[in-house]
PDB file of C-alpha atoms in Angstrom:
ATOM      1  CA  UNK A   1     -31.993  25.247  11.699  1.00 46.00           C
ATOM      2  CA  UNK A   2     -32.930  22.906  14.545  1.00 43.00           C
ATOM      3  CA  UNK A   3     -36.413  22.250  15.834  1.00 42.00           C
ATOM      4  CA  UNK A   4     -37.671  21.172  19.223  1.00 39.00           C
ATOM      5  CA  UNK A   5     -39.969  18.186  19.016  1.00 38.00           C
ATOM      6  CA  UNK A   6     -42.628  18.317  21.717  1.00 39.00           C
ATOM      7  CA  UNK A   7     -43.422  14.814  22.846  1.00 41.00           C
ATOM      8  CA  UNK A   8     -46.957  14.146  24.041  1.00 43.00           C
ATOM      9  CA  UNK A   9     -46.830  11.813  26.996  1.00 46.00           C
ATOM     10  CA  UNK A  10     -48.468  11.124  30.335  1.00 45.00           C
ATOM     11  CA  UNK A  11     -49.541  14.179  32.292  1.00 48.00           C
ATOM     12  CA  UNK A  12     -50.536  14.082  35.905  1.00 47.00           C
ATOM     13  CA  UNK A  13     -51.258  10.750  37.635  1.00 48.00           C
ATOM     14  CA  UNK A  14     -51.860   8.823  34.448  1.00 54.00           C
ATOM     15  CA  UNK A  15     -54.043  11.406  32.744  1.00 62.00           C
ATOM     16  CA  UNK A  16     -53.095  13.218  29.570  1.00 74.00           C
ATOM     17  CA  UNK A  17     -52.224  16.884  29.963  1.00 85.00           C
ATOM     18  CA  UNK A  18     -55.447  18.909  30.153  1.00 92.00           C
ATOM     19  CA  UNK A  19     -56.544  20.774  27.058  1.00 94.00           C
ATOM     20  CA  UNK A  20     -58.905  23.720  27.209  1.00 95.00           C
ATOM     21  CA  UNK A  21     -61.120  25.289  24.578  1.00 96.00           C
ATOM     22  CA  UNK A  22     -60.876  29.005  24.024  1.00 95.00           C
ATOM     23  CA  UNK A  23     -63.845  29.534  26.343  1.00 96.00           C
ATOM     24  CA  UNK A  24     -62.022  27.831  29.213  1.00 96.00           C
ATOM     25  CA  UNK A  25     -63.965  24.596  28.981  1.00 96.00           C
ATOM     26  CA  UNK A  26     -61.765  21.550  29.601  1.00 95.00           C
ATOM     27  CA  UNK A  27     -61.982  19.139  26.687  1.00 95.00           C
ATOM     28  CA  UNK A  28     -62.638  15.566  27.868  1.00 94.00           C
ATOM     29  CA  UNK A  29     -59.938  13.056  27.018  1.00 93.00           C
ATOM     30  CA  UNK A  30     -59.672   9.306  27.584  1.00 91.00           C
ATOM     31  CA  UNK A  31     -57.473   8.274  30.496  1.00 87.00           C
ATOM     32  CA  UNK A  32     -53.873   7.387  29.820  1.00 83.00           C
ATOM     33  CA  UNK A  33     -54.653   3.789  30.711  1.00 83.00           C
ATOM     34  CA  UNK A  34     -57.164   3.711  27.860  1.00 84.00           C
ATOM     35  CA  UNK A  35     -54.631   5.107  25.466  1.00 84.00           C
ATOM     36  CA  UNK A  36     -51.747   2.798  26.302  1.00 78.00           C
ATOM     37  CA  UNK A  37     -50.930   1.092  23.062  1.00 72.00           C
ATOM     38  CA  UNK A  38     -47.979   0.377  20.913  1.00 70.00           C
ATOM     39  CA  UNK A  39     -47.960   2.028  17.584  1.00 72.00           C
ATOM     40  CA  UNK A  40     -48.239  -0.343  14.685  1.00 78.00           C
ATOM     41  CA  UNK A  41     -45.158  -0.503  12.427  1.00 81.00           C
ATOM     42  CA  UNK A  42     -45.009   1.743   9.385  1.00 83.00           C
ATOM     43  CA  UNK A  43     -45.387  -1.161   6.980  1.00 84.00           C
ATOM     44  CA  UNK A  44     -48.689  -2.240   8.521  1.00 85.00           C
ATOM     45  CA  UNK A  45     -50.074   1.311   8.577  1.00 86.00           C
ATOM     46  CA  UNK A  46     -48.983   1.887   5.003  1.00 87.00           C
ATOM     47  CA  UNK A  47     -50.396  -1.432   3.796  1.00 89.00           C
ATOM     48  CA  UNK A  48     -53.772  -0.842   5.416  1.00 89.00           C
ATOM     49  CA  UNK A  49     -53.968   2.666   4.031  1.00 90.00           C
ATOM     50  CA  UNK A  50     -53.102   1.443   0.536  1.00 89.00           C
ATOM     51  CA  UNK A  51     -55.740  -1.271   0.819  1.00 91.00           C
ATOM     52  CA  UNK A  52     -58.341   1.373   1.605  1.00 91.00           C
ATOM     53  CA  UNK A  53     -57.154   3.749  -1.100  1.00 90.00           C
ATOM     54  CA  UNK A  54     -57.262   0.902  -3.609  1.00 89.00           C
ATOM     55  CA  UNK A  55     -60.767  -0.039  -2.518  1.00 89.00           C
ATOM     56  CA  UNK A  56     -61.865   3.585  -2.768  1.00 88.00           C
ATOM     57  CA  UNK A  57     -60.327   3.873  -6.237  1.00 87.00           C
ATOM     58  CA  UNK A  58     -62.565   1.021  -7.390  1.00 86.00           C
ATOM     59  CA  UNK A  59     -65.462   3.302  -6.466  1.00 83.00           C
ATOM     60  CA  UNK A  60     -64.083   6.336  -8.279  1.00 81.00           C
ATOM     61  CA  UNK A  61     -61.980   8.071  -5.632  1.00 76.00           C
ATOM     62  CA  UNK A  62     -58.763   9.511  -6.987  1.00 76.00           C
ATOM     63  CA  UNK A  63     -55.868  11.662  -5.822  1.00 83.00           C
ATOM     64  CA  UNK A  64     -55.760  10.274  -2.325  1.00 90.00           C
ATOM     65  CA  UNK A  65     -52.259  10.633  -0.925  1.00 90.00           C
ATOM     66  CA  UNK A  66     -50.641   9.449   2.284  1.00 91.00           C
ATOM     67  CA  UNK A  67     -49.063  12.528   3.813  1.00 92.00           C
ATOM     68  CA  UNK A  68     -47.417  10.946   6.858  1.00 90.00           C
ATOM     69  CA  UNK A  69     -47.427   7.976   9.208  1.00 87.00           C
ATOM     70  CA  UNK A  70     -47.118   9.673  12.595  1.00 85.00           C
ATOM     71  CA  UNK A  71     -45.097   8.185  15.389  1.00 81.00           C
ATOM     72  CA  UNK A  72     -47.424   9.484  18.126  1.00 86.00           C
ATOM     73  CA  UNK A  73     -50.965   8.548  19.072  1.00 89.00           C
ATOM     74  CA  UNK A  74     -53.584  11.101  18.110  1.00 93.00           C
ATOM     75  CA  UNK A  75     -56.787  11.029  16.091  1.00 96.00           C
ATOM     76  CA  UNK A  76     -58.553  13.278  13.613  1.00 98.00           C
ATOM     77  CA  UNK A  77     -59.793  15.630  16.328  1.00 98.00           C
ATOM     78  CA  UNK A  78     -56.378  15.777  17.944  1.00 96.00           C
ATOM     79  CA  UNK A  79     -54.801  16.626  14.610  1.00 97.00           C
ATOM     80  CA  UNK A  80     -57.173  19.483  13.804  1.00 97.00           C
ATOM     81  CA  UNK A  81     -57.760  20.973  17.233  1.00 95.00           C
ATOM     82  CA  UNK A  82     -54.861  19.964  19.472  1.00 95.00           C
ATOM     83  CA  UNK A  83     -51.792  20.287  17.265  1.00 94.00           C
ATOM     84  CA  UNK A  84     -51.466  16.520  16.913  1.00 94.00           C
ATOM     85  CA  UNK A  85     -50.946  16.236  20.684  1.00 91.00           C
ATOM     86  CA  UNK A  86     -54.063  14.383  21.832  1.00 93.00           C
ATOM     87  CA  UNK A  87     -56.663  11.710  21.199  1.00 94.00           C
ATOM     88  CA  UNK A  88     -60.014  13.486  21.631  1.00 96.00           C
ATOM     89  CA  UNK A  89     -63.134  11.403  21.058  1.00 96.00           C
ATOM     90  CA  UNK A  90     -65.129  12.595  18.058  1.00 97.00           C
ATOM     91  CA  UNK A  91     -68.222  12.780  20.262  1.00 96.00           C
ATOM     92  CA  UNK A  92     -66.930  16.120  21.577  1.00 96.00           C
ATOM     93  CA  UNK A  93     -66.203  17.784  18.227  1.00 97.00           C
ATOM     94  CA  UNK A  94     -69.324  19.949  18.063  1.00 96.00           C
ATOM     95  CA  UNK A  95     -68.829  21.136  21.642  1.00 97.00           C
ATOM     96  CA  UNK A  96     -65.177  21.943  21.006  1.00 97.00           C
ATOM     97  CA  UNK A  97     -65.935  23.860  17.831  1.00 96.00           C
ATOM     98  CA  UNK A  98     -68.643  25.824  19.612  1.00 96.00           C
ATOM     99  CA  UNK A  99     -66.455  26.556  22.628  1.00 97.00           C
ATOM    100  CA  UNK A 100     -63.648  27.639  20.316  1.00 96.00           C
ATOM    101  CA  UNK A 101     -65.948  30.058  18.504  1.00 96.00           C
ATOM    102  CA  UNK A 102     -66.204  28.349  15.109  1.00 96.00           C
ATOM    103  CA  UNK A 103     -69.153  29.236  12.862  1.00 95.00           C
ATOM    104  CA  UNK A 104     -70.944  27.309  10.114  1.00 94.00           C
ATOM    105  CA  UNK A 105     -70.060  28.059   6.509  1.00 93.00           C
ATOM    106  CA  UNK A 106     -71.633  27.298   3.169  1.00 92.00           C
ATOM    107  CA  UNK A 107     -69.561  25.238   0.750  1.00 91.00           C
ATOM    108  CA  UNK A 108     -68.796  28.233  -1.475  1.00 90.00           C
ATOM    109  CA  UNK A 109     -67.358  30.154   1.486  1.00 93.00           C
ATOM    110  CA  UNK A 110     -64.750  27.550   2.392  1.00 94.00           C
ATOM    111  CA  UNK A 111     -61.072  28.474   2.271  1.00 96.00           C
ATOM    112  CA  UNK A 112     -57.865  26.765   3.359  1.00 97.00           C
ATOM    113  CA  UNK A 113     -57.653  26.506   7.140  1.00 97.00           C
ATOM    114  CA  UNK A 114     -61.349  25.796   7.639  1.00 97.00           C
ATOM    115  CA  UNK A 115     -62.550  22.630   9.339  1.00 97.00           C
ATOM    116  CA  UNK A 116     -64.770  19.962   7.778  1.00 97.00           C
ATOM    117  CA  UNK A 117     -66.925  17.780  10.001  1.00 98.00           C
ATOM    118  CA  UNK A 118     -68.026  14.436   8.594  1.00 98.00           C
ATOM    119  CA  UNK A 119     -71.281  12.756   9.586  1.00 97.00           C
ATOM    120  CA  UNK A 120     -72.569   9.206   9.362  1.00 95.00           C
ATOM    121  CA  UNK A 121     -76.245   8.691  10.153  1.00 90.00           C
ATOM    122  CA  UNK A 122     -76.404  12.291  11.451  1.00 90.00           C
ATOM    123  CA  UNK A 123     -73.640  11.711  14.035  1.00 95.00           C
ATOM    124  CA  UNK A 124     -70.196  13.295  13.661  1.00 97.00           C
ATOM    125  CA  UNK A 125     -67.610  10.617  12.943  1.00 98.00           C
ATOM    126  CA  UNK A 126     -64.608  12.420  11.487  1.00 98.00           C
ATOM    127  CA  UNK A 127     -63.031  15.841  11.063  1.00 98.00           C
ATOM    128  CA  UNK A 128     -60.453  17.253   8.674  1.00 98.00           C
ATOM    129  CA  UNK A 129     -58.610  20.433   7.800  1.00 98.00           C
ATOM    130  CA  UNK A 130     -59.117  22.178   4.470  1.00 97.00           C
ATOM    131  CA  UNK A 131     -55.723  22.639   2.816  1.00 97.00           C
ATOM    132  CA  UNK A 132     -56.785  23.926  -0.608  1.00 96.00           C
ATOM    133  CA  UNK A 133     -59.831  25.003  -2.565  1.00 95.00           C
ATOM    134  CA  UNK A 134     -59.419  24.666  -6.312  1.00 90.00           C
ATOM    135  CA  UNK A 135     -61.764  25.435  -9.182  1.00 85.00           C
ATOM    136  CA  UNK A 136     -63.318  22.381 -10.746  1.00 79.00           C
ATOM    137  CA  UNK A 137     -65.858  21.697 -13.488  1.00 78.00           C
ATOM    138  CA  UNK A 138     -68.220  24.573 -14.177  1.00 74.00           C
ATOM    139  CA  UNK A 139     -68.738  26.625 -11.048  1.00 70.00           C
ATOM    140  CA  UNK A 140     -67.854  23.731  -8.769  1.00 78.00           C
ATOM    141  CA  UNK A 141     -64.985  23.735  -6.316  1.00 85.00           C
ATOM    142  CA  UNK A 142     -62.706  20.895  -5.362  1.00 91.00           C
ATOM    143  CA  UNK A 143     -61.945  21.014  -1.669  1.00 95.00           C
ATOM    144  CA  UNK A 144     -58.741  19.276  -0.611  1.00 96.00           C
ATOM    145  CA  UNK A 145     -58.646  18.082   2.968  1.00 97.00           C
ATOM    146  CA  UNK A 146     -55.934  16.735   5.230  1.00 98.00           C
ATOM    147  CA  UNK A 147     -57.222  14.329   7.856  1.00 98.00           C
ATOM    148  CA  UNK A 148     -56.018  11.600  10.182  1.00 97.00           C
ATOM    149  CA  UNK A 149     -57.695   8.308   9.429  1.00 96.00           C
ATOM    150  CA  UNK A 150     -58.074   6.800  12.883  1.00 95.00           C
ATOM    151  CA  UNK A 151     -54.988   4.814  13.811  1.00 92.00           C
ATOM    152  CA  UNK A 152     -53.656   5.114  10.264  1.00 93.00           C
ATOM    153  CA  UNK A 153     -51.731   8.044   8.863  1.00 92.00           C
ATOM    154  CA  UNK A 154     -52.537  11.550   7.760  1.00 95.00           C
ATOM    155  CA  UNK A 155     -54.046  11.505   4.305  1.00 95.00           C
ATOM    156  CA  UNK A 156     -54.663  14.290   1.805  1.00 96.00           C
ATOM    157  CA  UNK A 157     -57.833  13.781  -0.230  1.00 96.00           C
ATOM    158  CA  UNK A 158     -60.841  15.440  -1.805  1.00 94.00           C
ATOM    159  CA  UNK A 159     -63.382  16.221   0.872  1.00 94.00           C
ATOM    160  CA  UNK A 160     -65.679  13.435  -0.327  1.00 93.00           C
ATOM    161  CA  UNK A 161     -62.963  10.799  -0.666  1.00 94.00           C
ATOM    162  CA  UNK A 162     -62.845   9.133   2.733  1.00 94.00           C
ATOM    163  CA  UNK A 163     -63.464   5.554   3.853  1.00 94.00           C
ATOM    164  CA  UNK A 164     -67.011   4.540   4.758  1.00 94.00           C
ATOM    165  CA  UNK A 165     -66.590   4.857   8.520  1.00 96.00           C
ATOM    166  CA  UNK A 166     -65.357   8.437   8.096  1.00 96.00           C
ATOM    167  CA  UNK A 167     -68.795   9.439   6.878  1.00 96.00           C
ATOM    168  CA  UNK A 168     -69.726  12.208   4.455  1.00 96.00           C
ATOM    169  CA  UNK A 169     -68.691  15.873   4.631  1.00 95.00           C
ATOM    170  CA  UNK A 170     -71.306  18.073   6.222  1.00 90.00           C
ATOM    171  CA  UNK A 171     -70.564  20.929   3.798  1.00 70.00           C
TER     172      UNK A 171
ATOM    173  CA  UNK B   1     -72.280 -24.463  12.079  1.00 59.00           C
ATOM    174  CA  UNK B   2     -68.633 -23.421  12.018  1.00 83.00           C
ATOM    175  CA  UNK B   3     -67.691 -19.827  12.603  1.00 94.00           C
ATOM    176  CA  UNK B   4     -64.863 -20.091  10.076  1.00 96.00           C
ATOM    177  CA  UNK B   5     -66.709 -18.148   7.379  1.00 96.00           C
ATOM    178  CA  UNK B   6     -66.935 -15.222   9.803  1.00 97.00           C
ATOM    179  CA  UNK B   7     -63.309 -15.562  10.860  1.00 97.00           C
ATOM    180  CA  UNK B   8     -62.254 -15.385   7.202  1.00 96.00           C
ATOM    181  CA  UNK B   9     -63.971 -12.062   6.672  1.00 97.00           C
ATOM    182  CA  UNK B  10     -63.311 -10.463  10.047  1.00 98.00           C
ATOM    183  CA  UNK B  11     -59.624 -11.370   9.921  1.00 96.00           C
ATOM    184  CA  UNK B  12     -59.219 -10.138   6.360  1.00 95.00           C
ATOM    185  CA  UNK B  13     -56.968  -7.183   5.677  1.00 93.00           C
ATOM    186  CA  UNK B  14     -59.826  -5.163   4.172  1.00 94.00           C
ATOM    187  CA  UNK B  15     -62.052  -5.639   7.218  1.00 96.00           C
ATOM    188  CA  UNK B  16     -59.248  -4.620   9.559  1.00 95.00           C
ATOM    189  CA  UNK B  17     -58.294  -1.653   7.405  1.00 94.00           C
ATOM    190  CA  UNK B  18     -61.892  -0.437   7.225  1.00 95.00           C
ATOM    191  CA  UNK B  19     -62.254  -0.527  10.965  1.00 96.00           C
ATOM    192  CA  UNK B  20     -58.883   1.049  11.680  1.00 94.00           C
ATOM    193  CA  UNK B  21     -60.049   4.473  10.443  1.00 96.00           C
ATOM    194  CA  UNK B  22     -62.601   5.017  13.204  1.00 97.00           C
ATOM    195  CA  UNK B  23     -61.571   7.874  15.473  1.00 94.00           C
ATOM    196  CA  UNK B  24     -63.706   7.216  18.497  1.00 96.00           C
ATOM    197  CA  UNK B  25     -65.180   4.444  20.589  1.00 96.00           C
ATOM    198  CA  UNK B  26     -68.735   5.440  19.710  1.00 96.00           C
ATOM    199  CA  UNK B  27     -67.908   5.157  16.000  1.00 97.00           C
ATOM    200  CA  UNK B  28     -66.359   1.730  16.558  1.00 97.00           C
ATOM    201  CA  UNK B  29     -69.392   0.483  18.469  1.00 97.00           C
ATOM    202  CA  UNK B  30     -71.742   1.839  15.841  1.00 97.00           C
ATOM    203  CA  UNK B  31     -69.694   0.138  13.118  1.00 97.00           C
ATOM    204  CA  UNK B  32     -69.866  -3.187  14.938  1.00 98.00           C
ATOM    205  CA  UNK B  33     -73.587  -2.833  15.657  1.00 97.00           C
ATOM    206  CA  UNK B  34     -74.361  -2.270  11.994  1.00 96.00           C
ATOM    207  CA  UNK B  35     -71.887  -4.645  10.357  1.00 97.00           C
ATOM    208  CA  UNK B  36     -73.775  -7.489   8.662  1.00 97.00           C
ATOM    209  CA  UNK B  37     -70.986 -10.007   9.229  1.00 97.00           C
ATOM    210  CA  UNK B  38     -70.828  -9.178  12.942  1.00 98.00           C
ATOM    211  CA  UNK B  39     -74.566  -9.434  13.475  1.00 97.00           C
ATOM    212  CA  UNK B  40     -74.707 -12.671  11.495  1.00 97.00           C
ATOM    213  CA  UNK B  41     -71.933 -14.130  13.651  1.00 97.00           C
ATOM    214  CA  UNK B  42     -73.710 -13.061  16.833  1.00 97.00           C
ATOM    215  CA  UNK B  43     -76.804 -14.937  15.690  1.00 96.00           C
ATOM    216  CA  UNK B  44     -74.658 -18.082  15.460  1.00 94.00           C
ATOM    217  CA  UNK B  45     -73.568 -17.748  19.080  1.00 95.00           C
ATOM    218  CA  UNK B  46     -76.639 -19.547  20.298  1.00 93.00           C
ATOM    219  CA  UNK B  47     -74.908 -22.444  22.050  1.00 94.00           C
ATOM    220  CA  UNK B  48     -72.068 -23.033  24.481  1.00 94.00           C
ATOM    221  CA  UNK B  49     -69.785 -24.617  21.888  1.00 95.00           C
ATOM    222  CA  UNK B  50     -69.929 -21.595  19.597  1.00 96.00           C
ATOM    223  CA  UNK B  51     -69.269 -19.222  22.459  1.00 96.00           C
ATOM    224  CA  UNK B  52     -66.276 -21.192  23.640  1.00 96.00           C
ATOM    225  CA  UNK B  53     -65.031 -21.459  20.055  1.00 96.00           C
ATOM    226  CA  UNK B  54     -65.139 -17.671  19.711  1.00 97.00           C
ATOM    227  CA  UNK B  55     -63.421 -17.266  23.066  1.00 97.00           C
ATOM    228  CA  UNK B  56     -60.785 -19.673  21.832  1.00 96.00           C
ATOM    229  CA  UNK B  57     -60.366 -17.674  18.644  1.00 97.00           C
ATOM    230  CA  UNK B  58     -59.491 -14.586  20.679  1.00 97.00           C
ATOM    231  CA  UNK B  59     -56.907 -16.621  22.533  1.00 95.00           C
ATOM    232  CA  UNK B  60     -55.557 -17.990  19.277  1.00 94.00           C
ATOM    233  CA  UNK B  61     -55.094 -14.514  17.794  1.00 94.00           C
ATOM    234  CA  UNK B  62     -53.580 -13.149  20.995  1.00 91.00           C
ATOM    235  CA  UNK B  63     -51.083 -15.974  20.802  1.00 88.00           C
ATOM    236  CA  UNK B  64     -50.092 -15.156  17.243  1.00 85.00           C
ATOM    237  CA  UNK B  65     -47.596 -12.522  18.257  1.00 77.00           C
ATOM    238  CA  UNK B  66     -45.016 -11.325  15.751  1.00 74.00           C
ATOM    239  CA  UNK B  67     -41.296 -11.760  16.238  1.00 71.00           C
ATOM    240  CA  UNK B  68     -41.390  -8.439  18.063  1.00 71.00           C
ATOM    241  CA  UNK B  69     -44.035  -9.775  20.435  1.00 69.00           C
ATOM    242  CA  UNK B  70     -46.865  -7.743  18.985  1.00 73.00           C
ATOM    243  CA  UNK B  71     -50.369  -8.936  18.105  1.00 75.00           C
ATOM    244  CA  UNK B  72     -51.589  -7.594  14.761  1.00 83.00           C
ATOM    245  CA  UNK B  73     -55.279  -8.484  14.770  1.00 91.00           C
ATOM    246  CA  UNK B  74     -56.657  -5.643  16.862  1.00 93.00           C
ATOM    247  CA  UNK B  75     -59.781  -4.978  14.804  1.00 95.00           C
ATOM    248  CA  UNK B  76     -60.621  -8.665  14.571  1.00 97.00           C
ATOM    249  CA  UNK B  77     -60.125  -9.256  18.273  1.00 97.00           C
ATOM    250  CA  UNK B  78     -62.256  -6.276  19.300  1.00 97.00           C
ATOM    251  CA  UNK B  79     -64.986  -7.543  16.980  1.00 98.00           C
ATOM    252  CA  UNK B  80     -64.952 -10.945  18.655  1.00 98.00           C
ATOM    253  CA  UNK B  81     -64.845  -9.372  22.109  1.00 98.00           C
ATOM    254  CA  UNK B  82     -67.812  -7.183  21.223  1.00 98.00           C
ATOM    255  CA  UNK B  83     -69.750 -10.214  19.974  1.00 97.00           C
ATOM    256  CA  UNK B  84     -68.947 -12.176  23.136  1.00 97.00           C
ATOM    257  CA  UNK B  85     -69.963  -9.265  25.343  1.00 97.00           C
ATOM    258  CA  UNK B  86     -73.400  -9.233  23.722  1.00 96.00           C
ATOM    259  CA  UNK B  87     -74.099 -12.856  24.676  1.00 96.00           C
ATOM    260  CA  UNK B  88     -71.819 -14.032  27.477  1.00 96.00           C
ATOM    261  CA  UNK B  89     -70.413 -11.317  29.773  1.00 95.00           C
ATOM    262  CA  UNK B  90     -68.440 -13.823  31.814  1.00 95.00           C
ATOM    263  CA  UNK B  91     -66.564 -15.140  28.792  1.00 96.00           C
ATOM    264  CA  UNK B  92     -66.067 -11.561  27.642  1.00 97.00           C
ATOM    265  CA  UNK B  93     -64.466 -10.730  30.990  1.00 96.00           C
ATOM    266  CA  UNK B  94     -62.216 -13.760  30.735  1.00 96.00           C
ATOM    267  CA  UNK B  95     -61.136 -12.730  27.241  1.00 97.00           C
ATOM    268  CA  UNK B  96     -60.630  -9.153  28.410  1.00 97.00           C
ATOM    269  CA  UNK B  97     -58.076 -10.253  31.008  1.00 96.00           C
ATOM    270  CA  UNK B  98     -56.097 -12.034  28.316  1.00 95.00           C
ATOM    271  CA  UNK B  99     -56.298  -9.050  26.000  1.00 94.00           C
ATOM    272  CA  UNK B 100     -54.952  -6.701  28.669  1.00 92.00           C
ATOM    273  CA  UNK B 101     -51.769  -8.795  28.735  1.00 89.00           C
ATOM    274  CA  UNK B 102     -51.211  -8.739  24.973  1.00 89.00           C
ATOM    275  CA  UNK B 103     -49.040  -6.167  23.247  1.00 84.00           C
ATOM    276  CA  UNK B 104     -49.913  -4.162  20.153  1.00 85.00           C
ATOM    277  CA  UNK B 105     -53.644  -3.812  20.747  1.00 90.00           C
ATOM    278  CA  UNK B 106     -55.529  -0.523  20.973  1.00 91.00           C
ATOM    279  CA  UNK B 107     -59.266  -0.918  20.404  1.00 94.00           C
ATOM    280  CA  UNK B 108     -59.285  -4.369  21.960  1.00 95.00           C
ATOM    281  CA  UNK B 109     -57.621  -2.993  25.095  1.00 93.00           C
ATOM    282  CA  UNK B 110     -60.049  -0.088  25.303  1.00 94.00           C
ATOM    283  CA  UNK B 111     -63.049  -2.361  25.038  1.00 96.00           C
ATOM    284  CA  UNK B 112     -61.514  -4.886  27.444  1.00 96.00           C
ATOM    285  CA  UNK B 113     -60.868  -2.116  29.944  1.00 94.00           C
ATOM    286  CA  UNK B 114     -64.477  -0.962  29.719  1.00 94.00           C
ATOM    287  CA  UNK B 115     -65.721  -4.511  30.266  1.00 96.00           C
ATOM    288  CA  UNK B 116     -63.461  -5.039  33.268  1.00 95.00           C
ATOM    289  CA  UNK B 117     -64.212  -1.640  34.794  1.00 91.00           C
ATOM    290  CA  UNK B 118     -67.930  -2.240  34.391  1.00 89.00           C
ATOM    291  CA  UNK B 119     -67.494  -5.518  36.240  1.00 79.00           C
ATOM    292  CA  UNK B 120     -65.590  -3.784  39.048  1.00 74.00           C
ATOM    293  CA  UNK B 121     -68.270  -1.132  39.333  1.00 71.00           C
ATOM    294  CA  UNK B 122     -70.969  -3.772  39.723  1.00 68.00           C
ATOM    295  CA  UNK B 123     -68.913  -5.569  42.358  1.00 66.00           C
ATOM    296  CA  UNK B 124     -68.619  -2.499  44.605  1.00 61.00           C
ATOM    297  CA  UNK B 125     -71.033  -2.531  47.545  1.00 63.00           C
ATOM    298  CA  UNK B 126     -73.798   0.053  47.390  1.00 60.00           C
ATOM    299  CA  UNK B 127     -73.253   3.109  49.561  1.00 59.00           C
ATOM    300  CA  UNK B 128     -76.224   3.700  51.804  1.00 54.00           C
TER     301      UNK B 128
END
């Protein structure tokens, strides 16, 4: 079975293709000129990710797995809300979620497919997609998240196991 | 005082890896504003020699291209550019021009572009 790979590239006059929230609001994106960059080679992305995972392991984080090292430029918001087709600044995440009709959940209501917003000093700094919710010790749940770590790859991890600059889950 | 102790940390793999996970310019700026090593280095930029040394360090890293012509010190370079921009906008603009001609940089290019566009905006005559 063959698949068609949709390549995200320049849209009109140097601007990325417009993306709209469900409400019709156009989601702001950086200009193409801002996003011109060569992708780092796989070995550099992998090495940096392993360095972080190793550092996190020293502080007790486990079961952090590199899922992929994407060829195209997109960030955590682009992964969760634009099908890996865009770099959308994290500043807009709350607006996008509101305009798309998302609602807040308590931790015990979370299921696979839900979105986790991460905060650092009360500001949103990261977002991920819940891929599994598994029973843990006592009545606790372990929430597994897939998220794009900036310019690095997509990583599967417990919701709390992210690098410092990805903040803490707001669950 | 030499800036070498700051170069050693800011050009380390761990520093670069930590900064490479930010997913927005505001997060990057916040990270740089609150990083102890960055603020300590900025405090050392209190004379012309230090400023020119830091400007030279950006040039040095931009010149260390790989065999494929790519520069691999994006997070370090953007840190230095940020520090320069806090003290000496003219040197920051000069460094920004060099950065725009280097391959393999993302955050450095974005910050350089902002610095250069801010300069262009100031240079435009006021519309009366």
